[in-house]
């Protein structure tokens, strides 16, 4: 069922004026919002906005922009109820919504909010609307608590998305739609190859940055050498800051000691790494060869957070390292002599700027190819700019085929990113209902291309930051139906995160960890 948005969608904006960063703070925020409505992402316009302002204005501008985006659709419905006639000019609607946010959410003094917003309408060359802007804002200023309550009563999502969430998550719907209007906490991933989570928390305390340790437990069943399923568990620890802070204030951030990464995103690398260790353990029991070569793939790798995490685990001198695996009563445990001395890591993404972002992040974390070559462990890293729907390993070689070469694949699949709306509230403006179907088709194409390149016995971890079932569990159900050599690895009751699905587990951004919405499904390939 198609649900139409309240606010008009087809009004023409003024592209030449949307990106001009001059005038008052409110004018610059309005122009930034107009640019987003013209299709630009928040990440592409936020820095230009903040860099154009004096330091003393940046905090207000950031709060005004982000709060307006988070409350956008609720404000649009409120505005429609306040206007005697439809307001068709998107510039005027945007200006009034910026004024409403100041009165209802930022507690700006009435006279300042109204006067400065009216002046902003003049600055963007919509002086004819000042009477309307003034009248609506004054009406709201007389009883802000009443209108705030009205604005907060329902969701602040496009109606089509709210309808879909109602279908997918009826029991969690009210809490979920309200939760998506809130700001997400800041999480840190600590580089286990450098220090421990506990020690880094202590370092944060020394700089008066408060943080809590969040520990997520994952359990899943893997096939052992005896062909019986064996349960394995792992713990993932991260830090949740009480208040977001600039990364340059974090101890040794520039040295690669910590990274900003959502807590639920931090599950990906440990899960696929543990699954790969299970594969090695099973193989070691069947062969005396202790000098294996591993080849692993991170598909759709940008900006590189999960790739970096995986490389950190590989480099760590503990039980998470692929260099320390043995078979012992169907359990995976550390051993002083390495099972493998050659690990090849391939990472792909389809845009050159995103590839550069991966390289920059790995450089900061001392995980570039040059850094890895200097390490005693043999890890070869190859970063490739390629389309995951068509790319095949070795395609530049004369004998390039779609033969299975990878022992493990981490597929951080493209998605509508509905699970990260708290961090990127522009998503609720930029996404359309049609995007879901198109994205699901893209995901299927990538899976179809990568699966034949996975070795028998290998694992594929499918990850999205979506909370829509069509992109997640339904995608996996369709994939399993068409691939008889794909076996679902069950997550066990040991998991203290996510909601069990027919296949995999779904994290929603309302659980106790306060992480974003992520979906995880682990598959193993069997011999045909």
Short mmCIF file of C-alpha atoms in Angstrom, two decimals:
data_model
loop_
_atom_site.label_atom_id
_atom_site.label_comp_id
_atom_site.label_asym_id
_atom_site.label_seq_id
_atom_site.Cartn_x
_atom_site.Cartn_y
_atom_site.Cartn_z
CA UNK A 1 0.00 0.00 0.00
CA UNK A 2 1.43 3.34 -1.02
CA UNK A 3 1.39 6.16 1.51
CA UNK A 4 1.88 9.73 0.31
CA UNK A 5 3.91 12.31 2.19
CA UNK A 6 2.14 15.37 3.50
CA UNK A 7 4.64 17.95 2.28
CA UNK A 8 4.84 18.79 -1.42
CA UNK A 9 7.64 16.96 -3.20
CA UNK A 10 7.81 18.41 -6.71
CA UNK A 11 8.39 22.10 -6.18
CA UNK A 12 11.42 23.51 -7.92
CA UNK A 13 14.18 24.90 -5.75
CA UNK A 14 16.82 27.44 -6.68
CA UNK A 15 20.01 25.40 -7.11
CA UNK A 16 22.16 28.50 -7.53
CA UNK A 17 21.20 29.83 -4.10
CA UNK A 18 21.07 26.57 -2.11
CA UNK A 19 24.83 26.21 -1.79
CA UNK A 20 25.75 29.83 -1.08
CA UNK A 21 27.21 29.97 2.40
CA UNK A 22 26.75 33.58 3.44
CA UNK A 23 24.21 35.51 5.46
CA UNK A 24 22.99 34.76 8.96
CA UNK A 25 23.32 31.38 10.66
CA UNK A 26 19.65 30.65 10.05
CA UNK A 27 19.94 31.53 6.37
CA UNK A 28 22.86 29.16 5.97
CA UNK A 29 20.95 26.37 7.70
CA UNK A 30 17.92 27.01 5.46
CA UNK A 31 20.08 26.84 2.35
CA UNK A 32 21.66 23.63 3.60
CA UNK A 33 18.21 22.11 4.10
CA UNK A 34 17.21 23.17 0.60
CA UNK A 35 20.33 21.49 -0.78
CA UNK A 36 19.38 18.27 1.01
CA UNK A 37 15.89 18.44 -0.45
CA UNK A 38 17.57 18.83 -3.83
CA UNK A 39 19.25 15.45 -3.31
CA UNK A 40 22.53 16.23 -1.55
CA UNK A 41 23.42 14.18 1.52
CA UNK A 42 23.94 15.59 4.97
CA UNK A 43 27.52 14.30 4.97
CA UNK A 44 28.30 16.34 1.85
CA UNK A 45 26.85 19.63 3.09
CA UNK A 46 27.50 19.61 6.84
CA UNK A 47 31.19 20.47 6.73
CA UNK A 48 30.74 23.32 4.22
CA UNK A 49 28.09 24.78 6.53
CA UNK A 50 30.15 24.53 9.71
CA UNK A 51 33.37 25.66 8.03
CA UNK A 52 31.63 28.82 6.85
CA UNK A 53 30.80 29.88 10.43
CA UNK A 54 32.66 31.37 13.36
CA UNK A 55 33.37 28.89 16.14
CA UNK A 56 30.80 30.49 18.40
CA UNK A 57 28.00 29.82 15.88
CA UNK A 58 28.85 26.24 14.94
CA UNK A 59 27.12 24.56 17.88
CA UNK A 60 23.84 26.37 17.29
CA UNK A 61 23.94 25.74 13.54
CA UNK A 62 24.64 22.04 14.07
CA UNK A 63 21.80 21.68 16.58
CA UNK A 64 19.39 23.65 14.40
CA UNK A 65 20.15 21.62 11.28
CA UNK A 66 20.13 18.17 12.89
CA UNK A 67 17.04 18.82 15.01
CA UNK A 68 15.12 20.17 12.03
CA UNK A 69 16.00 17.05 10.04
CA UNK A 70 15.04 14.69 12.87
CA UNK A 71 11.66 16.36 13.31
CA UNK A 72 11.16 17.16 9.62
CA UNK A 73 8.05 15.17 8.77
CA UNK A 74 6.32 15.87 12.08
CA UNK A 75 6.99 19.58 11.57
CA UNK A 76 5.58 19.37 8.04
CA UNK A 77 2.32 17.90 9.36
CA UNK A 78 2.15 20.54 12.09
CA UNK A 79 2.76 23.29 9.54
CA UNK A 80 -0.06 22.00 7.34
CA UNK A 81 -2.43 22.14 10.31
CA UNK A 82 -1.40 25.72 11.12
CA UNK A 83 -1.73 27.19 7.63
CA UNK A 84 -5.11 28.37 6.36
CA UNK A 85 -4.08 27.52 2.81
CA UNK A 86 -1.52 25.07 1.39
CA UNK A 87 2.02 26.43 1.37
CA UNK A 88 3.54 25.34 -1.94
CA UNK A 89 6.86 27.18 -1.89
CA UNK A 90 9.41 24.79 -0.44
CA UNK A 91 11.67 27.68 0.58
CA UNK A 92 8.89 29.15 2.70
CA UNK A 93 8.02 25.78 4.24
CA UNK A 94 11.66 25.20 5.10
CA UNK A 95 12.02 28.64 6.68
CA UNK A 96 8.95 28.16 8.85
CA UNK A 97 10.08 24.69 9.96
CA UNK A 98 13.43 26.15 11.01
CA UNK A 99 11.51 28.71 13.07
CA UNK A 100 9.31 26.02 14.63
CA UNK A 101 12.34 24.02 15.74
CA UNK A 102 13.73 27.03 17.57
CA UNK A 103 10.47 27.54 19.46
CA UNK A 104 9.61 23.92 20.18
CA UNK A 105 12.92 22.07 20.56
CA UNK A 106 15.83 24.47 21.05
CA UNK A 107 14.13 26.84 23.52
CA UNK A 108 15.33 29.95 21.70
CA UNK A 109 13.70 33.11 23.08
CA UNK A 110 10.45 33.87 21.26
CA UNK A 111 11.42 37.32 20.04
CA UNK A 112 14.79 36.12 18.74
CA UNK A 113 13.42 33.04 17.00
CA UNK A 114 10.60 34.94 15.31
CA UNK A 115 12.54 38.07 14.34
CA UNK A 116 15.59 36.23 13.01
CA UNK A 117 13.49 33.73 11.05
CA UNK A 118 11.45 36.51 9.45
CA UNK A 119 14.69 38.26 8.51
CA UNK A 120 15.97 35.00 7.07
CA UNK A 121 12.93 34.86 4.77
CA UNK A 122 13.93 38.27 3.45
CA UNK A 123 17.55 37.22 2.96
CA UNK A 124 16.62 34.24 0.80
CA UNK A 125 14.51 36.61 -1.34
CA UNK A 126 11.10 35.50 -0.11
CA UNK A 127 10.10 38.77 1.52
CA UNK A 128 6.52 38.31 0.34
CA UNK A 129 6.20 35.47 2.85
CA UNK A 130 7.27 37.38 5.96
CA UNK A 131 3.70 38.06 7.08
CA UNK A 132 2.85 34.35 6.90
CA UNK A 133 6.09 33.33 8.63
CA UNK A 134 5.51 35.86 11.40
CA UNK A 135 1.86 34.88 11.94
CA UNK A 136 2.50 31.12 12.21
CA UNK A 137 5.48 31.46 14.52
CA UNK A 138 3.65 33.91 16.81
CA UNK A 139 0.72 31.54 17.04
CA UNK A 140 3.01 28.70 18.12
CA UNK A 141 4.93 30.93 20.55
CA UNK A 142 1.72 31.59 22.52
CA UNK A 143 1.48 27.93 23.56
CA UNK A 144 4.66 26.05 22.65
CA UNK A 145 4.00 23.11 25.00
CA UNK A 146 0.70 22.40 23.24
CA UNK A 147 2.27 22.35 19.81
CA UNK A 148 5.33 20.41 20.98
CA UNK A 149 3.01 17.73 22.34
CA UNK A 150 1.14 17.67 19.04
CA UNK A 151 4.38 17.41 17.09
CA UNK A 152 5.70 14.59 19.28
CA UNK A 153 2.49 12.56 19.25
CA UNK A 154 3.29 10.48 16.18
CA UNK A 155 6.31 9.55 14.09
CA UNK A 156 8.55 11.89 12.13
CA UNK A 157 8.99 9.71 9.07
CA UNK A 158 7.62 9.78 5.54
CA UNK A 159 4.28 7.96 5.65
CA UNK A 160 5.41 5.19 3.30
CA UNK A 161 8.29 4.31 5.63
CA UNK A 162 6.16 4.47 8.76
CA UNK A 163 3.65 2.14 7.08
CA UNK A 164 6.39 -0.35 6.17
CA UNK A 165 7.81 -0.32 9.71
CA UNK A 166 4.30 -0.97 11.02
CA UNK A 167 4.13 -4.04 8.79
CA UNK A 168 7.59 -5.29 9.74
CA UNK A 169 7.72 -4.40 13.44
CA UNK A 170 4.17 -4.03 14.75
CA UNK A 171 5.12 -4.89 18.35
CA UNK A 172 8.04 -2.44 18.42
CA UNK A 173 6.48 0.19 16.16
CA UNK A 174 5.73 2.99 18.62
CA UNK A 175 9.04 2.74 20.44
CA UNK A 176 10.94 2.34 17.18
CA UNK A 177 9.44 5.32 15.37
CA UNK A 178 9.98 7.56 18.40
CA UNK A 179 13.51 6.24 18.86
CA UNK A 180 14.41 7.18 15.30
CA UNK A 181 13.77 10.83 16.20
CA UNK A 182 16.52 10.82 18.82
CA UNK A 183 20.26 11.38 18.48
CA UNK A 184 22.41 8.24 18.58
CA UNK A 185 25.19 7.84 21.17
CA UNK A 186 28.84 7.85 20.18
CA UNK A 187 30.64 4.50 20.40
CA UNK A 188 34.33 3.69 20.23
CA UNK A 189 36.05 0.54 19.04
CA UNK A 190 39.37 -0.03 20.78
CA UNK A 191 42.22 -1.51 18.75
CA UNK A 192 42.83 -4.80 20.56
CA UNK A 193 46.24 -5.08 18.93
CA UNK A 194 47.28 -1.94 20.86
CA UNK A 195 45.40 -1.87 24.16
CA UNK A 196 42.38 -3.22 26.01
CA UNK A 197 38.95 -1.69 26.30
CA UNK A 198 39.40 -1.38 30.05
CA UNK A 199 42.73 0.43 29.73
CA UNK A 200 41.35 2.82 27.15
CA UNK A 201 38.36 3.57 29.36
CA UNK A 202 40.86 4.48 32.06
CA UNK A 203 42.66 6.76 29.60
CA UNK A 204 39.35 8.47 28.81
CA UNK A 205 38.75 9.00 32.52
CA UNK A 206 42.07 10.82 32.65
CA UNK A 207 40.79 13.33 30.10
CA UNK A 208 37.41 13.66 31.87
CA UNK A 209 35.52 11.79 29.14
CA UNK A 210 32.96 9.45 30.68
CA UNK A 211 32.27 6.14 28.95
CA UNK A 212 30.62 2.83 29.75
CA UNK A 213 31.83 -0.56 28.58
CA UNK A 214 29.24 -2.34 26.46
CA UNK A 215 29.70 -6.08 26.05
CA UNK A 216 27.78 -8.06 23.42
CA UNK A 217 27.82 -11.85 23.42
CA UNK A 218 27.37 -13.82 20.21
CA UNK A 219 26.76 -17.53 19.96
CA UNK A 220 26.35 -19.63 16.82
CA UNK A 221 26.60 -23.26 15.75
CA UNK A 222 29.33 -24.45 13.41
CA UNK A 223 30.02 -27.83 11.86
CA UNK A 224 32.92 -29.69 13.44
CA UNK A 225 35.14 -32.33 11.89
CA UNK A 226 32.75 -34.99 13.15
CA UNK A 227 29.95 -33.33 11.14
CA UNK A 228 28.05 -32.51 14.31
CA UNK A 229 27.11 -28.95 15.14
CA UNK A 230 29.22 -27.31 17.82
CA UNK A 231 28.26 -24.11 19.62
CA UNK A 232 30.83 -21.36 19.88
CA UNK A 233 30.58 -18.01 21.64
CA UNK A 234 32.49 -14.76 21.51
CA UNK A 235 32.43 -11.46 23.34
CA UNK A 236 32.62 -8.04 21.70
CA UNK A 237 33.43 -5.05 23.88
CA UNK A 238 33.14 -1.38 23.00
CA UNK A 239 32.77 1.97 24.73
CA UNK A 240 29.66 4.15 24.77
CA UNK A 241 30.42 7.77 25.56
CA UNK A 242 28.08 9.67 27.84
CA UNK A 243 28.41 12.64 25.51
CA UNK A 244 29.66 12.85 21.94
CA UNK A 245 33.04 14.52 21.64
CA UNK A 246 35.43 15.62 18.92
CA UNK A 247 37.80 12.84 17.89
CA UNK A 248 40.83 15.09 18.39
CA UNK A 249 39.96 15.11 22.11
CA UNK A 250 40.24 11.31 22.33
CA UNK A 251 43.52 9.94 23.73
CA UNK A 252 45.87 8.71 20.99
CA UNK A 253 43.12 8.75 18.38
CA UNK A 254 45.54 9.93 15.69
CA UNK A 255 47.82 6.99 16.58
CA UNK A 256 45.10 4.45 15.82
CA UNK A 257 44.30 3.37 19.35
CA UNK A 258 40.55 3.82 18.90
CA UNK A 259 37.98 4.34 16.17
CA UNK A 260 34.45 5.69 16.10
CA UNK A 261 32.13 2.79 15.23
CA UNK A 262 28.59 1.94 16.25
CA UNK A 263 28.33 -0.89 18.76
CA UNK A 264 26.18 -3.09 16.55
CA UNK A 265 28.56 -2.51 13.64
CA UNK A 266 31.35 -3.85 15.84
CA UNK A 267 29.77 -7.31 15.71
CA UNK A 268 30.64 -7.94 12.05
CA UNK A 269 34.39 -8.57 12.13
CA UNK A 270 34.39 -10.79 15.25
CA UNK A 271 31.60 -12.98 13.86
CA UNK A 272 33.18 -13.66 10.46
CA UNK A 273 36.60 -13.98 12.09
CA UNK A 274 35.32 -16.57 14.57
CA UNK A 275 33.58 -18.49 11.80
CA UNK A 276 36.80 -18.55 9.79
CA UNK A 277 38.69 -19.83 12.83
CA UNK A 278 36.14 -22.64 13.09
CA UNK A 279 36.83 -23.53 9.45
CA UNK A 280 40.56 -23.60 10.13
CA UNK A 281 40.09 -25.70 13.23
CA UNK A 282 38.02 -28.27 11.34
CA UNK A 283 40.53 -28.41 8.48
CA UNK A 284 43.48 -28.79 10.84
CA UNK A 285 42.00 -31.98 12.25
CA UNK A 286 41.90 -33.47 8.74
CA UNK A 287 45.38 -32.57 7.55
CA UNK A 288 48.92 -32.27 8.78
CA UNK A 289 49.47 -29.17 6.67
CA UNK A 290 49.99 -26.28 9.06
CA UNK A 291 51.08 -23.75 6.47
CA UNK A 292 47.73 -22.94 4.87
CA UNK A 293 46.93 -19.96 2.74
CA UNK A 294 43.79 -18.00 3.56
CA UNK A 295 42.04 -15.62 1.22
CA UNK A 296 39.30 -13.41 2.63
CA UNK A 297 37.12 -10.75 1.01
CA UNK A 298 35.50 -7.60 2.37
CA UNK A 299 32.92 -6.61 -0.23
CA UNK A 300 31.49 -3.07 -0.30
CA UNK A 301 34.20 -2.21 2.22
CA UNK A 302 34.07 1.60 2.43
CA UNK A 303 34.61 3.51 4.62
CA UNK A 304 36.68 0.67 6.01
CA UNK A 305 35.58 0.37 9.63
CA UNK A 306 34.72 -3.34 9.48
CA UNK A 307 37.79 -4.08 7.36
CA UNK A 308 40.03 -2.30 9.87
CA UNK A 309 38.39 -4.21 12.72
CA UNK A 310 39.03 -7.52 10.95
CA UNK A 311 42.66 -6.61 10.34
CA UNK A 312 43.00 -5.62 14.01
CA UNK A 313 41.69 -9.03 15.05
CA UNK A 314 44.03 -10.78 12.64
CA UNK A 315 46.97 -8.80 14.04
CA UNK A 316 46.08 -9.25 17.71
CA UNK A 317 48.27 -11.56 19.79
CA UNK A 318 45.36 -13.34 21.42
CA UNK A 319 42.74 -15.98 20.74
CA UNK A 320 41.07 -13.78 18.09
CA UNK A 321 44.07 -14.04 15.78
CA UNK A 322 43.94 -16.33 12.77
CA UNK A 323 47.61 -17.08 13.46
CA UNK A 324 46.74 -18.97 16.62
CA UNK A 325 44.25 -21.75 16.00
CA UNK A 326 44.15 -25.40 17.00
CA UNK A 327 41.68 -28.22 17.26
CA UNK A 328 41.02 -29.30 20.85
CA UNK A 329 37.84 -31.21 21.66
CA UNK A 330 35.90 -29.20 19.08
CA UNK A 331 36.91 -25.93 20.74
CA UNK A 332 38.91 -23.11 19.21
CA UNK A 333 41.80 -22.01 21.39
CA UNK A 334 45.15 -20.23 21.16
CA UNK A 335 48.34 -22.01 20.27
CA UNK A 336 51.89 -20.78 20.11
CA UNK A 337 52.68 -22.33 16.72
CA UNK A 338 50.78 -20.74 13.83
CA UNK A 339 48.41 -22.69 11.63
CA UNK A 340 48.72 -20.24 8.77
CA UNK A 341 51.47 -17.90 7.71
CA UNK A 342 49.87 -16.39 4.64
CA UNK A 343 46.64 -14.39 4.76
CA UNK A 344 45.44 -12.53 1.68
CA UNK A 345 42.84 -9.83 2.27
CA UNK A 346 40.95 -8.31 -0.64
CA UNK A 347 38.66 -5.31 -0.16
CA UNK A 348 36.46 -3.85 -2.89
CA UNK A 349 34.23 -0.84 -3.30
CA UNK A 350 32.87 0.81 -6.41
CA UNK A 351 33.83 4.48 -6.04
CA UNK A 352 37.35 5.94 -6.11
CA UNK A 353 36.66 8.56 -3.38
CA UNK A 354 35.38 5.80 -1.11
CA UNK A 355 38.47 3.71 -1.83
CA UNK A 356 40.59 6.68 -0.79
CA UNK A 357 38.59 6.90 2.44
CA UNK A 358 39.45 3.27 3.18
CA UNK A 359 43.15 3.96 2.65
CA UNK A 360 43.03 7.03 4.90
CA UNK A 361 41.38 5.12 7.73
CA UNK A 362 43.81 2.21 7.47
CA UNK A 363 46.73 4.63 7.39
CA UNK A 364 45.66 6.19 10.70
CA UNK A 365 45.27 2.75 12.24
CA UNK A 366 48.71 1.60 11.02
CA UNK A 367 47.03 -1.08 8.91
CA UNK A 368 48.09 -0.01 5.42
CA UNK A 369 49.82 -2.52 3.17
CA UNK A 370 53.14 -0.90 4.08
CA UNK A 371 52.39 -1.31 7.81
CA UNK A 372 51.34 -4.91 7.34
CA UNK A 373 54.51 -5.71 5.42
CA UNK A 374 56.61 -4.44 8.32
CA UNK A 375 54.80 -6.74 10.75
CA UNK A 376 56.12 -10.21 11.46
CA UNK A 377 52.85 -11.80 10.38
CA UNK A 378 52.29 -12.26 6.65
CA UNK A 379 49.15 -10.37 5.66
CA UNK A 380 48.79 -9.16 2.08
CA UNK A 381 46.17 -6.47 1.53
CA UNK A 382 44.71 -5.60 -1.86
CA UNK A 383 42.17 -2.78 -2.18
CA UNK A 384 40.28 -2.72 -5.48
CA UNK A 385 37.87 -0.21 -6.99
CA UNK A 386 35.25 -2.45 -8.56
CA UNK A 387 31.53 -3.14 -8.91
CA UNK A 388 30.58 -6.02 -6.62
CA UNK A 389 27.79 -7.08 -8.99
CA UNK A 390 30.36 -7.94 -11.69
CA UNK A 391 33.82 -8.11 -10.11
CA UNK A 392 35.57 -11.45 -10.03
CA UNK A 393 38.90 -12.24 -8.43
CA UNK A 394 41.72 -12.45 -10.92
CA UNK A 395 39.76 -10.80 -13.71
CA UNK A 396 42.93 -9.15 -15.04
CA UNK A 397 44.65 -12.50 -15.37
CA UNK A 398 44.45 -14.58 -18.54
CA UNK A 399 42.84 -17.45 -16.66
CA UNK A 400 40.29 -15.32 -14.84
CA UNK A 401 37.24 -17.37 -13.92
CA UNK A 402 34.51 -17.39 -11.32
CA UNK A 403 36.24 -20.24 -9.49
CA UNK A 404 35.93 -20.31 -5.68
CA UNK A 405 38.94 -18.65 -4.08
CA UNK A 406 37.72 -17.12 -0.81
CA UNK A 407 37.60 -18.82 2.56
CA UNK A 408 35.37 -16.12 4.01
CA UNK A 409 33.41 -13.16 2.67
CA UNK A 410 32.14 -10.20 4.66
CA UNK A 411 29.37 -8.56 2.63
CA UNK A 412 28.37 -5.23 4.12
CA UNK A 413 25.60 -4.93 1.59
CA UNK A 414 24.21 -1.73 0.10
CA UNK A 415 20.87 -0.90 1.68
CA UNK A 416 18.44 1.93 2.36
CA UNK A 417 20.31 2.63 5.64
CA UNK A 418 17.05 3.01 7.55
CA UNK A 419 18.80 1.62 10.63
CA UNK A 420 21.07 4.68 10.90
CA UNK A 421 18.47 7.43 10.54
CA UNK A 422 19.37 8.69 14.02
CA UNK A 423 22.88 9.51 12.74
CA UNK A 424 21.84 10.48 9.22
CA UNK A 425 18.36 11.99 9.51
CA UNK A 426 18.53 13.20 5.90
CA UNK A 427 17.80 9.59 4.94
CA UNK A 428 14.12 10.11 5.74
CA UNK A 429 14.05 12.91 3.14
CA UNK A 430 16.28 11.36 0.48
CA UNK A 431 14.86 7.82 0.41
CA UNK A 432 11.76 6.91 -1.58
CA UNK A 433 9.50 3.90 -1.49
CA UNK A 434 10.88 2.78 -4.84
CA UNK A 435 14.40 2.61 -3.37
CA UNK A 436 13.54 -0.53 -1.38
CA UNK A 437 12.84 -2.68 -4.43
CA UNK A 438 15.81 -1.31 -6.37
CA UNK A 439 18.14 -1.89 -3.43
CA UNK A 440 16.88 -5.44 -2.90
CA UNK A 441 17.59 -6.23 -6.57
CA UNK A 442 21.10 -4.78 -6.21
CA UNK A 443 21.74 -6.91 -3.11
CA UNK A 444 20.60 -10.03 -4.95
CA UNK A 445 22.93 -9.26 -7.86
CA UNK A 446 25.91 -8.89 -5.51
CA UNK A 447 25.11 -12.12 -3.69
CA UNK A 448 24.72 -13.95 -7.00
CA UNK A 449 28.13 -12.74 -8.16
CA UNK A 450 30.07 -13.36 -4.94
CA UNK A 451 28.66 -16.70 -3.80
CA UNK A 452 30.35 -18.79 -6.56
CA UNK A 453 33.69 -17.28 -5.48
CA UNK A 454 33.37 -18.73 -1.96
CA UNK A 455 35.06 -22.07 -1.33
CA UNK A 456 33.11 -25.06 -0.08
CA UNK A 457 33.20 -24.93 3.71
CA UNK A 458 33.65 -21.16 3.60
CA UNK A 459 31.47 -18.59 5.30
CA UNK A 460 29.64 -15.50 4.08
CA UNK A 461 28.42 -12.94 6.61
CA UNK A 462 25.62 -10.81 5.20
CA UNK A 463 25.24 -7.44 6.94
CA UNK A 464 23.04 -4.40 6.39
CA UNK A 465 22.27 -1.26 8.36
CA UNK A 466 18.61 -1.51 7.37
CA UNK A 467 15.59 -2.31 9.50
CA UNK A 468 13.39 -3.29 6.54
CA UNK A 469 12.77 -7.02 6.21
CA UNK A 470 12.74 -6.98 2.41
CA UNK A 471 16.44 -6.12 2.46
CA UNK A 472 17.25 -8.50 5.29
CA UNK A 473 15.55 -11.73 6.30
CA UNK A 474 13.40 -11.84 3.15
CA UNK A 475 16.50 -11.35 1.01
CA UNK A 476 18.17 -14.26 2.77
CA UNK A 477 15.10 -16.47 2.46
CA UNK A 478 15.02 -15.86 -1.27
CA UNK A 479 18.75 -16.53 -1.56
CA UNK A 480 18.54 -19.84 0.31
CA UNK A 481 15.65 -20.93 -1.89
CA UNK A 482 17.78 -20.52 -5.00
CA UNK A 483 21.09 -21.86 -3.62
CA UNK A 484 21.02 -25.46 -2.43
CA UNK A 485 24.67 -25.22 -1.36
CA UNK A 486 23.93 -22.47 1.18
CA UNK A 487 23.42 -23.51 4.81
CA UNK A 488 22.20 -21.09 7.47
CA UNK A 489 24.41 -20.95 10.55
CA UNK A 490 22.08 -20.51 13.49
CA UNK A 491 22.69 -17.88 16.13
CA UNK A 492 22.06 -19.37 19.56
CA UNK A 493 20.32 -18.12 22.67
CA UNK A 494 23.71 -16.96 23.96
CA UNK A 495 23.24 -13.80 21.87
CA UNK A 496 22.33 -10.82 24.04
CA UNK A 497 21.67 -8.59 21.03
CA UNK A 498 19.08 -8.44 18.31
CA UNK A 499 15.80 -10.18 17.60
CA UNK A 500 15.80 -13.71 16.24
CA UNK A 501 14.53 -13.95 12.67
CA UNK A 502 13.71 -16.91 10.42
CA UNK A 503 17.28 -16.41 9.22
CA UNK A 504 19.76 -14.30 11.17
CA UNK A 505 19.20 -11.64 13.81
CA UNK A 506 17.94 -8.07 13.58
CA UNK A 507 19.22 -5.26 15.78
CA UNK A 508 16.85 -2.34 16.25
CA UNK A 509 18.04 1.08 17.48
CA UNK A 510 15.99 0.75 20.66
CA UNK A 511 17.75 -2.04 22.54
CA UNK A 512 19.77 -1.78 25.74
CA UNK A 513 23.06 -1.21 23.93
CA UNK A 514 21.57 1.78 22.06
CA UNK A 515 23.31 0.75 18.85
CA UNK A 516 21.99 1.34 15.35
CA UNK A 517 19.73 -0.91 13.33
CA UNK A 518 21.75 -3.78 11.83
CA UNK A 519 20.92 -7.16 10.35
CA UNK A 520 23.25 -10.20 10.46
CA UNK A 521 22.99 -13.55 8.69
CA UNK A 522 25.80 -16.11 8.56
CA UNK A 523 25.86 -18.68 5.75
CA UNK A 524 28.19 -21.59 5.04
CA UNK A 525 28.78 -23.11 1.63
CA UNK A 526 28.56 -26.87 1.34
CA UNK A 527 30.10 -29.13 -1.29
CA UNK A 528 27.58 -29.81 -4.03
#
